[in-house]
Structure formats: structure tokens, C-alpha cells
Short mmCIF file of N, CA and C in Angstrom, two decimals:
data_model
loop_
_atom_site.label_atom_id
_atom_site.label_comp_id
_atom_site.label_asym_id
_atom_site.label_seq_id
_atom_site.Cartn_x
_atom_site.Cartn_y
_atom_site.Cartn_z
N MET A 1 -19.69 -0.90 36.91
CA MET A 1 -18.30 -1.25 37.14
C MET A 1 -17.95 -2.37 36.16
N THR A 2 -16.74 -2.28 35.61
CA THR A 2 -16.34 -3.31 34.75
C THR A 2 -15.58 -4.35 35.44
N SER A 3 -15.54 -5.54 34.84
CA SER A 3 -14.68 -6.64 35.34
C SER A 3 -13.24 -6.38 35.33
N PRO A 4 -12.43 -6.84 36.25
CA PRO A 4 -10.97 -6.63 36.26
C PRO A 4 -10.33 -7.25 34.97
N LEU A 5 -11.05 -8.26 34.42
CA LEU A 5 -10.54 -8.81 33.22
C LEU A 5 -10.54 -7.91 32.05
N HIS A 6 -11.42 -6.95 32.06
CA HIS A 6 -11.49 -5.87 30.85
C HIS A 6 -10.28 -5.09 30.94
N HIS A 7 -9.59 -4.90 32.03
CA HIS A 7 -8.37 -4.07 32.14
C HIS A 7 -7.08 -4.79 31.85
N SER A 8 -7.21 -6.05 31.78
CA SER A 8 -6.04 -6.96 31.61
C SER A 8 -5.67 -6.91 30.02
N ARG A 9 -4.46 -6.81 29.76
CA ARG A 9 -4.00 -6.90 28.33
C ARG A 9 -4.18 -8.27 27.88
N ALA A 10 -4.20 -9.36 28.68
CA ALA A 10 -4.37 -10.74 28.27
C ALA A 10 -5.76 -10.89 27.73
N TRP A 11 -6.69 -10.13 28.07
CA TRP A 11 -8.04 -10.23 27.63
C TRP A 11 -8.15 -10.14 26.14
N THR A 12 -7.33 -9.29 25.52
CA THR A 12 -7.35 -9.07 23.99
C THR A 12 -6.72 -10.26 23.31
N GLY A 13 -5.89 -11.01 23.95
CA GLY A 13 -5.26 -12.08 23.27
C GLY A 13 -3.92 -11.67 22.55
N ALA A 14 -3.61 -10.41 22.51
CA ALA A 14 -2.46 -9.88 21.81
C ALA A 14 -1.13 -10.39 22.64
N PRO A 15 -1.13 -10.30 23.84
CA PRO A 15 0.17 -10.74 24.58
C PRO A 15 0.49 -12.23 24.39
N LEU A 16 -0.62 -13.01 24.23
CA LEU A 16 -0.44 -14.36 23.98
C LEU A 16 0.24 -14.66 22.72
N VAL A 17 -0.26 -13.91 21.67
CA VAL A 17 0.46 -13.92 20.32
C VAL A 17 1.85 -13.48 20.44
N GLN A 18 2.09 -12.36 21.20
CA GLN A 18 3.46 -11.87 21.20
C GLN A 18 4.40 -12.91 21.96
N ASP A 19 3.81 -13.59 22.99
CA ASP A 19 4.51 -14.63 23.59
C ASP A 19 4.90 -15.82 22.63
N ALA A 20 3.97 -16.10 21.80
CA ALA A 20 4.20 -17.16 20.77
C ALA A 20 5.30 -16.67 19.77
N VAL A 21 5.21 -15.44 19.29
CA VAL A 21 6.22 -14.94 18.41
C VAL A 21 7.63 -14.90 19.10
N ALA A 22 7.70 -14.50 20.32
CA ALA A 22 8.90 -14.50 21.06
C ALA A 22 9.55 -15.89 21.27
N GLU A 23 8.68 -16.85 21.60
CA GLU A 23 9.16 -18.23 21.73
C GLU A 23 9.71 -18.73 20.42
N ARG A 24 8.96 -18.51 19.36
CA ARG A 24 9.48 -19.01 17.99
C ARG A 24 10.80 -18.38 17.60
N CYS A 25 10.99 -17.10 17.99
CA CYS A 25 12.18 -16.28 17.67
C CYS A 25 13.34 -16.85 18.49
N ASN A 26 13.00 -17.26 19.77
CA ASN A 26 14.06 -17.94 20.58
C ASN A 26 14.45 -19.16 20.10
N VAL A 27 13.60 -19.99 19.54
CA VAL A 27 13.88 -21.26 18.89
C VAL A 27 14.76 -21.04 17.68
N ALA A 28 14.48 -20.08 16.89
CA ALA A 28 15.18 -19.70 15.64
C ALA A 28 16.56 -19.34 16.17
N ALA A 29 16.80 -18.49 17.05
CA ALA A 29 18.08 -18.10 17.56
C ALA A 29 18.93 -19.29 18.02
N ALA A 30 18.33 -20.18 18.67
CA ALA A 30 19.02 -21.43 19.25
C ALA A 30 19.47 -22.27 18.07
N TYR A 31 18.62 -22.39 17.08
CA TYR A 31 19.08 -23.18 15.91
C TYR A 31 20.15 -22.38 15.14
N ALA A 32 20.13 -21.10 15.03
CA ALA A 32 21.17 -20.34 14.38
C ALA A 32 22.55 -20.49 15.14
N VAL A 33 22.50 -20.47 16.43
CA VAL A 33 23.73 -20.67 17.18
C VAL A 33 24.22 -22.07 17.03
N ALA A 34 23.28 -23.08 17.03
CA ALA A 34 23.70 -24.43 16.74
C ALA A 34 24.36 -24.64 15.30
N ALA A 35 23.85 -23.85 14.39
CA ALA A 35 24.41 -23.94 12.99
C ALA A 35 25.75 -23.36 12.96
N ALA A 36 26.00 -22.20 13.71
CA ALA A 36 27.22 -21.71 13.76
C ALA A 36 28.36 -22.55 14.39
N ASN A 37 27.90 -23.23 15.52
CA ASN A 37 28.79 -24.16 16.17
C ASN A 37 29.10 -25.37 15.28
N LEU A 38 28.07 -25.84 14.57
CA LEU A 38 28.38 -26.95 13.66
C LEU A 38 29.19 -26.54 12.50
N ALA A 39 29.03 -25.33 12.00
CA ALA A 39 29.91 -24.86 10.82
C ALA A 39 31.38 -24.75 11.39
N ALA A 40 31.53 -24.38 12.65
CA ALA A 40 32.87 -24.16 13.19
C ALA A 40 33.64 -25.58 13.31
N VAL A 41 33.02 -26.63 13.48
CA VAL A 41 33.59 -27.90 13.64
C VAL A 41 33.54 -28.63 12.30
N GLY A 42 32.97 -28.04 11.25
CA GLY A 42 33.03 -28.65 9.90
C GLY A 42 31.85 -29.55 9.65
N ASP A 43 30.84 -29.59 10.45
CA ASP A 43 29.62 -30.51 10.18
C ASP A 43 28.66 -29.77 9.33
N THR A 44 28.88 -29.89 8.08
CA THR A 44 28.06 -29.22 6.96
C THR A 44 26.64 -29.70 6.96
N PRO A 45 26.43 -30.99 6.99
CA PRO A 45 25.01 -31.49 7.05
C PRO A 45 24.31 -31.07 8.22
N GLY A 46 24.96 -31.05 9.44
CA GLY A 46 24.30 -30.53 10.68
C GLY A 46 23.95 -29.16 10.61
N MET A 47 24.96 -28.41 10.02
CA MET A 47 24.78 -26.92 9.85
C MET A 47 23.46 -26.64 9.00
N VAL A 48 23.40 -27.35 7.83
CA VAL A 48 22.37 -27.14 6.90
C VAL A 48 21.03 -27.54 7.56
N HIS A 49 21.00 -28.58 8.26
CA HIS A 49 19.75 -29.05 9.03
C HIS A 49 19.38 -27.87 10.09
N SER A 50 20.32 -27.47 10.81
CA SER A 50 19.98 -26.39 11.80
C SER A 50 19.44 -25.09 11.12
N LEU A 51 20.10 -24.74 9.97
CA LEU A 51 19.61 -23.56 9.31
C LEU A 51 18.24 -23.75 8.87
N ALA A 52 17.94 -24.91 8.32
CA ALA A 52 16.58 -25.18 7.83
C ALA A 52 15.53 -25.08 9.00
N CYS A 53 15.93 -25.62 10.17
CA CYS A 53 15.02 -25.51 11.29
C CYS A 53 14.91 -24.15 11.70
N ALA A 54 15.94 -23.27 11.68
CA ALA A 54 15.88 -21.87 12.07
C ALA A 54 14.95 -21.19 11.15
N GLY A 55 15.07 -21.45 9.82
CA GLY A 55 14.15 -20.92 8.89
C GLY A 55 12.70 -21.20 9.05
N ARG A 56 12.38 -22.45 9.41
CA ARG A 56 11.01 -22.78 9.69
C ARG A 56 10.56 -22.12 11.02
N ALA A 57 11.37 -21.94 11.97
CA ALA A 57 10.96 -21.13 13.14
C ALA A 57 10.71 -19.76 12.86
N ILE A 58 11.50 -19.10 12.00
CA ILE A 58 11.27 -17.73 11.61
C ILE A 58 9.96 -17.61 10.82
N LEU A 59 9.74 -18.56 10.04
CA LEU A 59 8.50 -18.58 9.27
C LEU A 59 7.35 -18.63 10.15
N ALA A 60 7.42 -19.58 11.17
CA ALA A 60 6.26 -19.72 12.10
C ALA A 60 6.18 -18.38 12.97
N ALA A 61 7.27 -17.66 13.28
CA ALA A 61 7.04 -16.44 14.10
C ALA A 61 6.50 -15.37 13.08
N THR A 62 6.77 -15.39 11.82
CA THR A 62 6.30 -14.39 10.90
C THR A 62 4.68 -14.64 10.79
N GLU A 63 4.29 -15.91 10.71
CA GLU A 63 2.89 -16.25 10.58
C GLU A 63 2.15 -15.85 11.79
N ALA A 64 2.81 -16.05 13.00
CA ALA A 64 2.11 -15.66 14.21
C ALA A 64 2.07 -14.20 14.35
N ALA A 65 3.09 -13.44 14.00
CA ALA A 65 3.00 -11.99 13.93
C ALA A 65 1.95 -11.45 12.99
N ALA A 66 1.66 -12.15 12.00
CA ALA A 66 0.63 -11.59 11.08
C ALA A 66 -0.74 -11.42 11.70
N ILE A 67 -0.98 -12.27 12.75
CA ILE A 67 -2.21 -12.10 13.54
C ILE A 67 -2.32 -10.79 14.22
N LEU A 68 -1.14 -10.18 14.51
CA LEU A 68 -1.16 -8.92 15.28
C LEU A 68 -1.43 -7.72 14.41
N ARG A 69 -1.37 -7.89 13.10
CA ARG A 69 -1.61 -6.80 12.12
C ARG A 69 -3.08 -6.49 12.19
N PRO A 70 -3.33 -5.21 12.08
CA PRO A 70 -4.84 -4.70 12.05
C PRO A 70 -5.45 -5.23 10.77
N ALA A 71 -6.68 -5.59 10.87
CA ALA A 71 -7.42 -6.11 9.60
C ALA A 71 -7.43 -4.97 8.56
N ALA A 72 -7.49 -3.69 9.00
CA ALA A 72 -7.47 -2.61 8.00
C ALA A 72 -6.31 -2.52 7.16
N ALA A 73 -5.15 -2.87 7.67
CA ALA A 73 -3.82 -2.82 6.92
C ALA A 73 -3.87 -3.91 5.86
N GLU A 74 -4.69 -4.97 5.97
CA GLU A 74 -4.78 -5.89 4.90
C GLU A 74 -5.87 -5.76 3.89
N ALA A 75 -6.72 -4.83 4.17
CA ALA A 75 -7.79 -4.62 3.30
C ALA A 75 -7.29 -3.94 1.83
N PRO A 76 -7.93 -4.52 0.80
CA PRO A 76 -7.49 -3.96 -0.53
C PRO A 76 -7.86 -2.43 -0.64
N ARG A 77 -6.87 -1.71 -1.32
CA ARG A 77 -7.14 -0.24 -1.57
C ARG A 77 -7.61 0.11 -2.78
#
């Protein structure tokens, strides 16, 4: 009989990475909304800063998502 942990998706670690990706995407979305609001009131420096933060959050999400790619997809052909 196998342990209940072996039937859990959390055992593979993939859902934890997916949660990290989702969290970073939510952060990026919040910064994008902030940038739009700052642009609407004419705060260009604030808008640029928020867009830069959104970009860093998107980059972090992309790097976290790279962990989910199968190793075979990254092997040279």
C-alpha cells in the first residue's frame, strides 16, 4: 500500500511552483493597475516606477514557470 502523500499533487512540488507563478502574476497585475491609475492623474515618474516593478514581477513569474518545463524540452537537438 502506498502512502497518501504519493497520491497528493503537492508531493511533486509542481503546485507549489504554480502557486508562486500565480502570486507573481498577481503582483504584476497590481503594479500594472497602479501604473494605469498613476498615468491617469499625470504622475509619470510613479507610472514608470510601477511599470518597472510589474516588469520585474513578470520576469520572476517567467523564471518560476521555467521550472515547470520538462527537462526533455530543454535538451539540445
